[in-house]
Amino acid sequence: MMSEKVELVHNVEAINWNRIPDEKDLEVWDRLTGNFWLPEKVPLSNDVQSWATLSDEEKQLTMRVFTGLTLLDTIQGTVGAVALLPDALTPHEEAVYTNIAFMESVHAKSYSSIFSTLCSTKEIDEVFRWSRENEFLQKKANIIMDYYQGDDSLKKKVASTLLESFLFYSGFYLPMYWSSHAKLTNTADLIRLIIRDEAVHGYYIGYKYQRGLETETEERRQELKDYTFELLFELYENEVAYTHSLYDGVGLSEDVKKFLHYNANKALMNLGYEAMFPSSVTDVSPAILSALSPNADENHDFFSGSGSSYVIGKAVNTEDEDWDF
Amino acid sequence: METVLEDHRDIPASANEPVLVYFSSVSGNTHKFVDKLDAESIRLPLRTGEDTILMDRPFVLCIPTYGRPRSGGAVPPQVMKFLREPKNRALMLGVIGAGNTNFGELFCIAADKIAAKCEVPVLYKFELMGTSDDVARVNEGLKAFWTQNFQLSK
């Protein structure tokens, strides 16, 4: 896919995990390895009956969405995270990128596990052909691939963070939607594992971007900020078109777009910028939010009075904490 | 709201302005959020080895959830050290959590755990560095909360 080879590290030194210049590297390494999972651990076959209750159109939509996600994970696993390696400042940062790259390959493979559990070989071949021919999906891939081939280390981190924290979400919406309707719940469990991983990836790459900015001139910082917003707009426009092409048939496009706005804000925050979309266009339906996080309900706003049902000391397991008082 | 505040809290009738004690790692998300609020704020030391802070005024705690699954805690060790001081616990009025809904049921779990353990309410949860709406709501909420608190404790 790439015309030029990615240049890897110039010289190699033995990695010493007992002397770590940036403690965030170890923290994120621990988090990523602690989160490690494989699709074989998720009982996807329990979704076979549920899959049978979907209409043909819903099945096709679901397969298309997952193929789109497969493409993004493939890019990130084989090009995106790898392209960050030459710019790493320490061997520990390199180690984290190799972990990210590997997990993206696990993600890409896990969609194939879903397909092989739920669909026929013919259907699978058809949907992969669709992914090669869909103009919006191909455009999305091409925009990101172009940016990864540039030689600006900070711009690559921007593109990578936008992929991790924004581009996946037109796809992630659907399994959350099915889950909120008690459908494909095991598949949704697997997707939640991917969503959790992408949050750490976006956080870490965005953090490294912000560290990189610290040594740049004011002029260069402004250039990078402008660049970030331009790239986001370019991707956003394409995401909106992609969303309509997928979801218009089932009438979900408007809510998916809210989910896009909500996640675009989070992608910007991962890069250290203020959220851009106002709350009037980020109010994703509560069912989707609670499929994402059962902990993100109304009760968390004690101030507004809407949390009047709040009970102090509601069941939270504190056993695993080191509380010696 | 009345049910929230217990009489055992040792609250002086001074200090009418909201005070936040917060922890933020080197990535600084929580710091950026707290920095946008109209409240006095005190940052907990970054390193666990450093001495913790001893409070002499009521405050609200604002903390992210830590992610070290294998080494146990969701609550940052620096925050535990702070809460091991009985006086600090007695002066804590509530908790604000920072997190990311991508972590599912672990979203802001550190705030939930502290609230349960110390019997204070979770006042608010926000994501990453918070949006301008979050800032407005917390500013307004803290003011009202403080006013109500001191009236009730009289």
GROMACS .gro file of C-alpha atoms in nm, chain B:
model
  154
  326MET     CA    1  -2.959   1.732   4.966
  327GLU     CA    2  -3.015   1.744   5.343
  328THR     CA    3  -2.950   1.375   5.379
  329VAL     CA    4  -2.607   1.416   5.229
  330LEU     CA    5  -2.432   1.605   5.502
  331GLU     CA    6  -2.364   1.420   5.819
  332ASP     CA    7  -2.316   1.588   6.154
  333HIS     CA    8  -1.987   1.416   6.215
  334ARG     CA    9  -1.819   1.641   5.960
  335ASP     CA   10  -1.585   1.887   6.115
  336ILE     CA   11  -1.672   2.198   5.921
  337PRO     CA   12  -1.560   2.541   6.034
  338ALA     CA   13  -1.809   2.817   5.966
  339SER     CA   14  -1.548   3.021   5.781
  340ALA     CA   15  -1.423   2.991   5.424
  341ASN     CA   16  -1.720   3.057   5.204
  342GLU     CA   17  -1.542   3.008   4.876
  343PRO     CA   18  -1.527   2.667   4.711
  344VAL     CA   19  -1.195   2.487   4.747
  345LEU     CA   20  -1.085   2.195   4.532
  346VAL     CA   21  -0.811   1.950   4.607
  347TYR     CA   22  -0.711   1.759   4.296
  348PHE     CA   23  -0.471   1.507   4.153
  349SER     CA   24  -0.352   1.524   3.796
  350SER     CA   25  -0.080   1.312   3.636
  351VAL     CA   26   0.181   1.452   3.395
  352SER     CA   27  -0.074   1.438   3.114
  353GLY     CA   28  -0.255   1.718   3.297
  354ASN     CA   29  -0.617   1.662   3.192
  355THR     CA   30  -0.762   1.714   3.539
  356HIS     CA   31  -0.533   2.011   3.591
  357LYS     CA   32  -0.666   2.174   3.274
  358PHE     CA   33  -1.023   2.125   3.393
  359VAL     CA   34  -0.965   2.259   3.744
  360ASP     CA   35  -0.773   2.553   3.600
  361LYS     CA   36  -1.088   2.663   3.415
  362LEU     CA   37  -1.301   2.674   3.733
  363ASP     CA   38  -1.365   2.980   3.953
  364ALA     CA   39  -1.245   2.803   4.262
  365GLU     CA   40  -0.935   2.795   4.470
  366SER     CA   41  -0.747   2.476   4.391
  367ILE     CA   42  -0.470   2.277   4.552
  368ARG     CA   43  -0.282   2.016   4.351
  369LEU     CA   44  -0.169   1.700   4.529
  370PRO     CA   45   0.201   1.614   4.488
  371LEU     CA   46   0.282   1.419   4.172
  372ARG     CA   47   0.514   1.174   4.344
  373THR     CA   48   0.392   0.929   4.607
  374GLY     CA   49   0.718   0.981   4.799
  375GLU     CA   50   0.643   1.347   4.863
  376ASP     CA   51   0.461   1.461   5.176
  377THR     CA   52   0.090   1.491   5.127
  378ILE     CA   53  -0.122   1.795   5.201
  379LEU     CA   54  -0.303   1.851   5.530
  380MET     CA   55  -0.627   2.044   5.487
  381ASP     CA   56  -0.771   2.285   5.740
  382ARG     CA   57  -1.078   2.386   5.537
  383PRO     CA   58  -1.365   2.197   5.376
  384PHE     CA   59  -1.299   2.098   5.017
  385VAL     CA   60  -1.419   1.892   4.725
  386LEU     CA   61  -1.183   1.631   4.582
  387CYS     CA   62  -1.137   1.610   4.204
  388ILE     CA   63  -0.959   1.303   4.067
  389PRO     CA   64  -0.906   1.089   3.759
  390THR     CA   65  -0.930   0.710   3.760
  391TYR     CA   66  -0.595   0.536   3.742
  392GLY     CA   67  -0.534   0.252   3.505
  393ARG     CA   68  -0.304  -0.008   3.645
  394PRO     CA   69  -0.515  -0.320   3.635
  395ARG     CA   70  -0.244  -0.556   3.755
  396SER     CA   71  -0.114  -0.343   4.038
  397GLY     CA   72  -0.456  -0.309   4.191
  398GLY     CA   73  -0.592   0.035   4.240
  399ALA     CA   74  -0.813   0.263   4.040
  400VAL     CA   75  -0.749   0.531   4.302
  401PRO     CA   76  -0.415   0.705   4.242
  402PRO     CA   77  -0.172   0.619   4.527
  403GLN     CA   78  -0.109   0.988   4.589
  404VAL     CA   79  -0.483   1.031   4.656
  405MET     CA   80  -0.488   0.735   4.895
  406LYS     CA   81  -0.199   0.885   5.086
  407PHE     CA   82  -0.396   1.210   5.119
  408LEU     CA   83  -0.709   1.027   5.236
  409ARG     CA   84  -0.522   0.827   5.497
  410GLU     CA   85  -0.512   1.150   5.701
  411PRO     CA   86  -0.832   1.140   5.914
  412LYS     CA   87  -0.858   1.518   5.916
  413ASN     CA   88  -0.855   1.531   5.537
  414ARG     CA   89  -1.137   1.276   5.521
  415ALA     CA   90  -1.338   1.471   5.777
  416LEU     CA   91  -1.316   1.789   5.570
  417MET     CA   92  -1.403   1.631   5.236
  418LEU     CA   93  -1.753   1.734   5.121
  419GLY     CA   94  -1.775   1.539   4.798
  420VAL     CA   95  -1.592   1.401   4.495
  421ILE     CA   96  -1.576   1.504   4.129
  422GLY     CA   97  -1.455   1.233   3.891
  423ALA     CA   98  -1.261   1.266   3.565
  424GLY     CA   99  -1.259   0.981   3.316
  425ASN     CA  100  -1.354   0.846   2.978
  426THR     CA  101  -1.677   0.656   2.903
  427ASN     CA  102  -1.470   0.426   2.679
  428PHE     CA  103  -1.370   0.247   2.997
  429GLY     CA  104  -1.726   0.125   3.038
  430GLU     CA  105  -1.817   0.027   3.391
  431LEU     CA  106  -1.480   0.157   3.512
  432PHE     CA  107  -1.570   0.512   3.404
  433CYS     CA  108  -1.477   0.737   3.703
  434ILE     CA  109  -1.469   0.431   3.927
  435ALA     CA  110  -1.208   0.592   4.155
  436ALA     CA  111  -1.456   0.869   4.243
  437ASP     CA  112  -1.729   0.610   4.312
  438LYS     CA  113  -1.495   0.410   4.536
  439ILE     CA  114  -1.386   0.709   4.740
  440ALA     CA  115  -1.745   0.830   4.774
  441ALA     CA  116  -1.859   0.490   4.901
  442LYS     CA  117  -1.566   0.449   5.136
  443CYS     CA  118  -1.579   0.800   5.282
  444GLU     CA  119  -1.958   0.842   5.267
  445VAL     CA  120  -1.965   1.158   5.060
  446PRO     CA  121  -2.157   1.217   4.736
  447VAL     CA  122  -2.015   1.200   4.386
  448LEU     CA  123  -2.100   1.551   4.271
  449TYR     CA  124  -2.013   1.531   3.904
  450LYS     CA  125  -1.834   1.328   3.640
  451PHE     CA  126  -1.665   1.469   3.333
  452GLU     CA  127  -1.448   1.332   3.053
  453LEU     CA  128  -1.083   1.409   2.983
  454MET     CA  129  -1.033   1.785   3.034
  455GLY     CA  130  -1.405   1.867   3.041
  456THR     CA  131  -1.614   2.078   2.800
  457SER     CA  132  -1.723   2.438   2.857
  458ASP     CA  133  -2.064   2.304   2.965
  459ASP     CA  134  -1.896   2.092   3.231
  460VAL     CA  135  -1.707   2.396   3.356
  461ALA     CA  136  -2.025   2.607   3.375
  462ARG     CA  137  -2.221   2.336   3.556
  463VAL     CA  138  -1.949   2.266   3.809
  464ASN     CA  139  -1.893   2.636   3.877
  465GLU     CA  140  -2.261   2.690   3.941
  466GLY     CA  141  -2.298   2.367   4.134
  467LEU     CA  142  -2.002   2.428   4.362
  468LYS     CA  143  -2.129   2.775   4.454
  469ALA     CA  144  -2.474   2.648   4.543
  470PHE     CA  145  -2.329   2.347   4.721
  471TRP     CA  146  -2.103   2.564   4.935
  472THR     CA  147  -2.380   2.803   5.028
  473GLN     CA  148  -2.611   2.521   5.123
  474ASN     CA  149  -2.340   2.341   5.313
  475PHE     CA  150  -2.260   2.624   5.545
  476GLN     CA  151  -2.620   2.713   5.606
  477LEU     CA  152  -2.690   2.354   5.700
  478SER     CA  153  -2.386   2.315   5.921
  479LYS     CA  154  -2.480   2.618   6.130
   0.00000   0.00000   0.00000
